[in-house]
Short mmCIF file of C-alpha atoms and ligand atoms in Angstrom, two decimals:
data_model
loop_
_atom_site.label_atom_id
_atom_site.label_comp_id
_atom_site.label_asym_id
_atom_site.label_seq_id
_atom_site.Cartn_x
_atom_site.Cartn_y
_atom_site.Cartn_z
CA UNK A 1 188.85 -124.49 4.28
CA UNK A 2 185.43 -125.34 5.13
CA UNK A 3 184.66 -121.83 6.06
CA UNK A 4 186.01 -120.70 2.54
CA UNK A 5 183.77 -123.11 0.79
CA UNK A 6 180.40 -123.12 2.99
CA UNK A 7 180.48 -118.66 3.04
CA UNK A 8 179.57 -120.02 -1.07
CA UNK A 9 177.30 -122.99 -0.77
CA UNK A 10 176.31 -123.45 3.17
CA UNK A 11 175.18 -126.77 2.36
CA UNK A 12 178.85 -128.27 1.64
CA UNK A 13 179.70 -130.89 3.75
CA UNK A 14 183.29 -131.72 4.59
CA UNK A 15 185.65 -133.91 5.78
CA UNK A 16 188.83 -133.43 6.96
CA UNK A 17 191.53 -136.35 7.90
CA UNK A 18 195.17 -136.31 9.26
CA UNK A 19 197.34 -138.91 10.76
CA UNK A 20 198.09 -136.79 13.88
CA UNK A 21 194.90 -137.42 16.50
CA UNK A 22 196.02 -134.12 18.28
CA UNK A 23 195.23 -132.12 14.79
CA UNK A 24 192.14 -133.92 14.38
CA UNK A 25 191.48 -133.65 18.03
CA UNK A 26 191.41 -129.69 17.12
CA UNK A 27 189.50 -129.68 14.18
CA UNK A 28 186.68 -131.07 15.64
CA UNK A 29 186.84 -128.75 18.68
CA UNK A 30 186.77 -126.18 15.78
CA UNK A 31 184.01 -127.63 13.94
CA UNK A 32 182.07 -129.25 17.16
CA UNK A 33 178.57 -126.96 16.36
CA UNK A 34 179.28 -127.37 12.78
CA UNK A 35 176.80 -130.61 11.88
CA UNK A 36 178.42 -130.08 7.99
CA UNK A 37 181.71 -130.88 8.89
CA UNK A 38 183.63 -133.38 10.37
CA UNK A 39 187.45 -134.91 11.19
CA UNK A 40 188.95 -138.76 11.15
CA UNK A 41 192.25 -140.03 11.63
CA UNK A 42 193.27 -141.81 8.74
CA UNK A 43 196.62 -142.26 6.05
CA UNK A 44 196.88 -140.67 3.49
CA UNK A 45 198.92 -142.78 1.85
CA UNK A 46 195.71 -145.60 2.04
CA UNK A 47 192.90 -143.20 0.11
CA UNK A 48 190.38 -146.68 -0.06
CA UNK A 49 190.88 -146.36 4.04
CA UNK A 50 189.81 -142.72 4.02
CA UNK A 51 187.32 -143.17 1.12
CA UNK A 52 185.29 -146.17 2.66
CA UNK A 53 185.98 -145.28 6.23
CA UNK A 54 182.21 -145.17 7.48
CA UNK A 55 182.69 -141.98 8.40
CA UNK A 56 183.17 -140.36 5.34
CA UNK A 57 180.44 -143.18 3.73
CA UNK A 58 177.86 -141.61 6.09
CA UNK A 59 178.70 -137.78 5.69
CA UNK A 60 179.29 -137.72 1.86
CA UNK A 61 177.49 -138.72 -1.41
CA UNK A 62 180.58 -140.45 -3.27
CA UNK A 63 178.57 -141.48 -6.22
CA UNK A 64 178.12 -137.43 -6.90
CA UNK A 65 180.93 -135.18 -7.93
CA UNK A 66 182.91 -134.06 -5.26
CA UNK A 67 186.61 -132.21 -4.13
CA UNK A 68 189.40 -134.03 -2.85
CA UNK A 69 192.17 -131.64 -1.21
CA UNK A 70 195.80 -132.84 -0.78
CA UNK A 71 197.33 -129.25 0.19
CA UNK A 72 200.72 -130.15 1.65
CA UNK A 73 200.11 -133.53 2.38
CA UNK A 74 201.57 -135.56 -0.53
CA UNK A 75 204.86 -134.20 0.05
CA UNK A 76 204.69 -135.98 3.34
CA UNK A 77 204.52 -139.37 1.34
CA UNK A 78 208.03 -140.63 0.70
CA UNK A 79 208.95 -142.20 -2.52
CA UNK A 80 208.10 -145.83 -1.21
CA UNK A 81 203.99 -144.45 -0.40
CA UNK A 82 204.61 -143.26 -3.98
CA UNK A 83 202.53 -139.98 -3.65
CA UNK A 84 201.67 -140.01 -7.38
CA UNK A 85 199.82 -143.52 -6.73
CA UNK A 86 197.98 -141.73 -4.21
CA UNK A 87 196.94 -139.11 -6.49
CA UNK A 88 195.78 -141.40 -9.12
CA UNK A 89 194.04 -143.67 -6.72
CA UNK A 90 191.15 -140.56 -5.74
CA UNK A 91 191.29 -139.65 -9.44
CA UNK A 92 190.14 -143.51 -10.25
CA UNK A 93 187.70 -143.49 -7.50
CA UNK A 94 185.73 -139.93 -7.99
CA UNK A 95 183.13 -139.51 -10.81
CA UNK A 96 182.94 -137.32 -13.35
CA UNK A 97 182.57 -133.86 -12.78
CA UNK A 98 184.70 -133.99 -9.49
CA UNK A 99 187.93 -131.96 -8.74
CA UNK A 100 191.39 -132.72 -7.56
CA UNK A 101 193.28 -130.12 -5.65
CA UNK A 102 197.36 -130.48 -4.96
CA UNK A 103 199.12 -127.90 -3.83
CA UNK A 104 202.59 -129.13 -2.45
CA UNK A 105 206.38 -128.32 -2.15
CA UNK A 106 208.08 -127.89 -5.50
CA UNK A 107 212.04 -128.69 -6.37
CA UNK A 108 212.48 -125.54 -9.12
CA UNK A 109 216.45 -126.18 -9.03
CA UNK A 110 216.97 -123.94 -6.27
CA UNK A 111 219.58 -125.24 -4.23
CA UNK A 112 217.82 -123.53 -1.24
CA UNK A 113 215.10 -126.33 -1.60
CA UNK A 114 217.88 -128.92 -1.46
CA UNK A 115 219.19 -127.36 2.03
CA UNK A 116 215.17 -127.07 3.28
CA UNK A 117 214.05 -130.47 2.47
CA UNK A 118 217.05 -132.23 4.40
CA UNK A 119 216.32 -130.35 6.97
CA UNK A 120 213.02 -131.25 7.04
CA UNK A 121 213.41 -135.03 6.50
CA UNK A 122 216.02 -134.81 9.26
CA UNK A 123 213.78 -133.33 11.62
CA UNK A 124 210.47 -134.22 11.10
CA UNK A 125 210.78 -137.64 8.68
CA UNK A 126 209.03 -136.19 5.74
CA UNK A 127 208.98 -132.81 3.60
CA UNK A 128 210.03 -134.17 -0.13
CA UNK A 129 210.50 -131.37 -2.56
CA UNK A 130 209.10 -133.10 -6.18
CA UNK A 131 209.77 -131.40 -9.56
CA UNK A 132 207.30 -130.37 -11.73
CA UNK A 133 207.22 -133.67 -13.53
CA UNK A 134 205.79 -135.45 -10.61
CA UNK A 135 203.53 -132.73 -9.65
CA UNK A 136 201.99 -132.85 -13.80
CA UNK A 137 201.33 -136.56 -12.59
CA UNK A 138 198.76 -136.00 -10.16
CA UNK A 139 196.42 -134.55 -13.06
CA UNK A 140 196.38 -136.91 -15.35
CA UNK A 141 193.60 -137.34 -17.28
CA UNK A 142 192.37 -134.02 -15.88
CA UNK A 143 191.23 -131.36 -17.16
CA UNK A 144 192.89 -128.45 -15.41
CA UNK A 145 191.42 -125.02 -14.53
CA UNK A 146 193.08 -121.71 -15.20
CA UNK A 147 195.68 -121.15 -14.89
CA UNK A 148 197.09 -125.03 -14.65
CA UNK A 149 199.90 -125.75 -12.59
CA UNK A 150 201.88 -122.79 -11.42
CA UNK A 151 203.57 -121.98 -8.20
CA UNK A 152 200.93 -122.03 -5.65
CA UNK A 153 201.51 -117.95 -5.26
CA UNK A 154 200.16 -117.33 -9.35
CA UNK A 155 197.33 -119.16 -8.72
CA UNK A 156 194.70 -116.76 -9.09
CA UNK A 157 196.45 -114.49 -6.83
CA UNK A 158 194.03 -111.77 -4.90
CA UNK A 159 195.20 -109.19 -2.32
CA UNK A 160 196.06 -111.20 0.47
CA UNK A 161 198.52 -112.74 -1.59
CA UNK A 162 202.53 -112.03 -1.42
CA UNK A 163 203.63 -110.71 -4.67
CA UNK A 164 207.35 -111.16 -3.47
CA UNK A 165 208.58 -113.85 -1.19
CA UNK A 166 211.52 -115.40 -1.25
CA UNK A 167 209.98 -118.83 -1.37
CA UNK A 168 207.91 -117.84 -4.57
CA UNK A 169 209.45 -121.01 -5.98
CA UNK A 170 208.88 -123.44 -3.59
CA UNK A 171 205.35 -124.83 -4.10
CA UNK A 172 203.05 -125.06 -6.75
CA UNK A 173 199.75 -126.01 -7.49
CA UNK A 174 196.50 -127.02 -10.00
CA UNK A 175 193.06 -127.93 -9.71
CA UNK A 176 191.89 -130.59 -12.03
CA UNK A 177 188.13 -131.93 -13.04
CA UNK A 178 187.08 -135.46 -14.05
CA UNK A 179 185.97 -135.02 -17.39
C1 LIG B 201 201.64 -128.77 5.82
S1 LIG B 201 200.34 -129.41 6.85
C2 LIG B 201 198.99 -129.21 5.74
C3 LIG B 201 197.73 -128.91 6.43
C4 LIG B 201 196.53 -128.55 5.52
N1 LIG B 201 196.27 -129.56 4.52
C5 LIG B 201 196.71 -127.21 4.89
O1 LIG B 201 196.79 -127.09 3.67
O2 LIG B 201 196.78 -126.23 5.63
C6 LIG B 201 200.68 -131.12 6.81
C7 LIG B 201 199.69 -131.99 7.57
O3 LIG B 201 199.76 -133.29 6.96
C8 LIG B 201 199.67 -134.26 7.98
N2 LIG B 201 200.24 -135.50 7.45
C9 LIG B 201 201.53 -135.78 7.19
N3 LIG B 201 201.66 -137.01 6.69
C10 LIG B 201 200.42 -137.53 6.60
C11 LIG B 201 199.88 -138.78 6.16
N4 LIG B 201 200.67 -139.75 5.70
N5 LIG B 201 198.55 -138.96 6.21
C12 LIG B 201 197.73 -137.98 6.68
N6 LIG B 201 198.16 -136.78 7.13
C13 LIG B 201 199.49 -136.55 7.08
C14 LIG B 201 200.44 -133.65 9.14
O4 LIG B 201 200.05 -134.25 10.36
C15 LIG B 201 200.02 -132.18 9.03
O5 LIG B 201 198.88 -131.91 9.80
#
């Protein structure tokens, strides 16, 4: 992702976090000549841990308008972490002018979802498929781009992107900004 948004603006700083250590341990063997980006462990299920974690206090200007990106990480949260507290949590904290990405498993009524996300859970202790309901949530109060929320493959689709999978269904997305 940083590569994506630093080819626009090279001076973009940004900071990545996971709960894993081994997938931050990578990141910043990825990023390790890269002084504009960095990697923490941290839950994100706690965003006031990851948002006044001194690392991300001495790489980033909070009190400017900045990005937060939960791509397939708040379908990790079970219902207890209550992802759509999370959500509204970095929406509180950001200023105006900021943007919230989400971009996570969808339940569309397809039964297939059902069978995926037990299988999930049962293996790997998260995966929740949410319907669209909760996914509206994590924008509220936001203004969303074009074109809103829509499954994550008809958002501004380009030619990398499959026109026909059989999972067209199973994620969607928006970006929002802090009016
Ligand atoms: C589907 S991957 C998403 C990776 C990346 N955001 C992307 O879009 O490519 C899920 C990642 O979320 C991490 N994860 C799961 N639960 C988490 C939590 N509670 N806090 C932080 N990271 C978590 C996992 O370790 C994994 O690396």
């Amino acid at each position: 992702m940083h590569e994506i948004a630093q080819a626009i603006d090279p001076g973009v700083r940004v900071v990545y976090t996971d709960r894993d250590a081994s997938v931050v341990a990578h990141v910043r063997a990825l990023v390790a000549d890269d002084a504009t980006t960095t990697a923490f462990v941290a839950d994100a299920a706690d965003p006031p841990a990851i948002l006044d974690d001194p690392v991300t206090r001495g790489f980033l200007d909070l009190d400017r308008p900045y990005a937060v990106l939960l791509a397939g990480v708040l379908e990790h949260l079970s219902d207890a972490q209550d992802p759509v507290r999370v959500a509204a949590c970095f929406r509180e904290r950001m200023p105006s002018g900021s943007y919230l990405l989400a971009c996570n498993v969808l339940d569309d009524d397809d039964p297939r979802a059902g069978a995926l996300q037990e299988a999930l859970v049962d293996r790997f202790g998260s995966g929740w498929f949410r319907p669209w309901e909760v996914h509206r949530r994590y924008f509220a109060g936001l203004e969303l781009v074009a074109p809103g929320l829509v499954y994550a493959n008809d958002w501004r689709p380009d030619e990398r992107t499959s026109e026909e999978t059989p999972w067209h269904t199973f994620s969607c997305g928006a970006v929002g900004r802090k009016p």
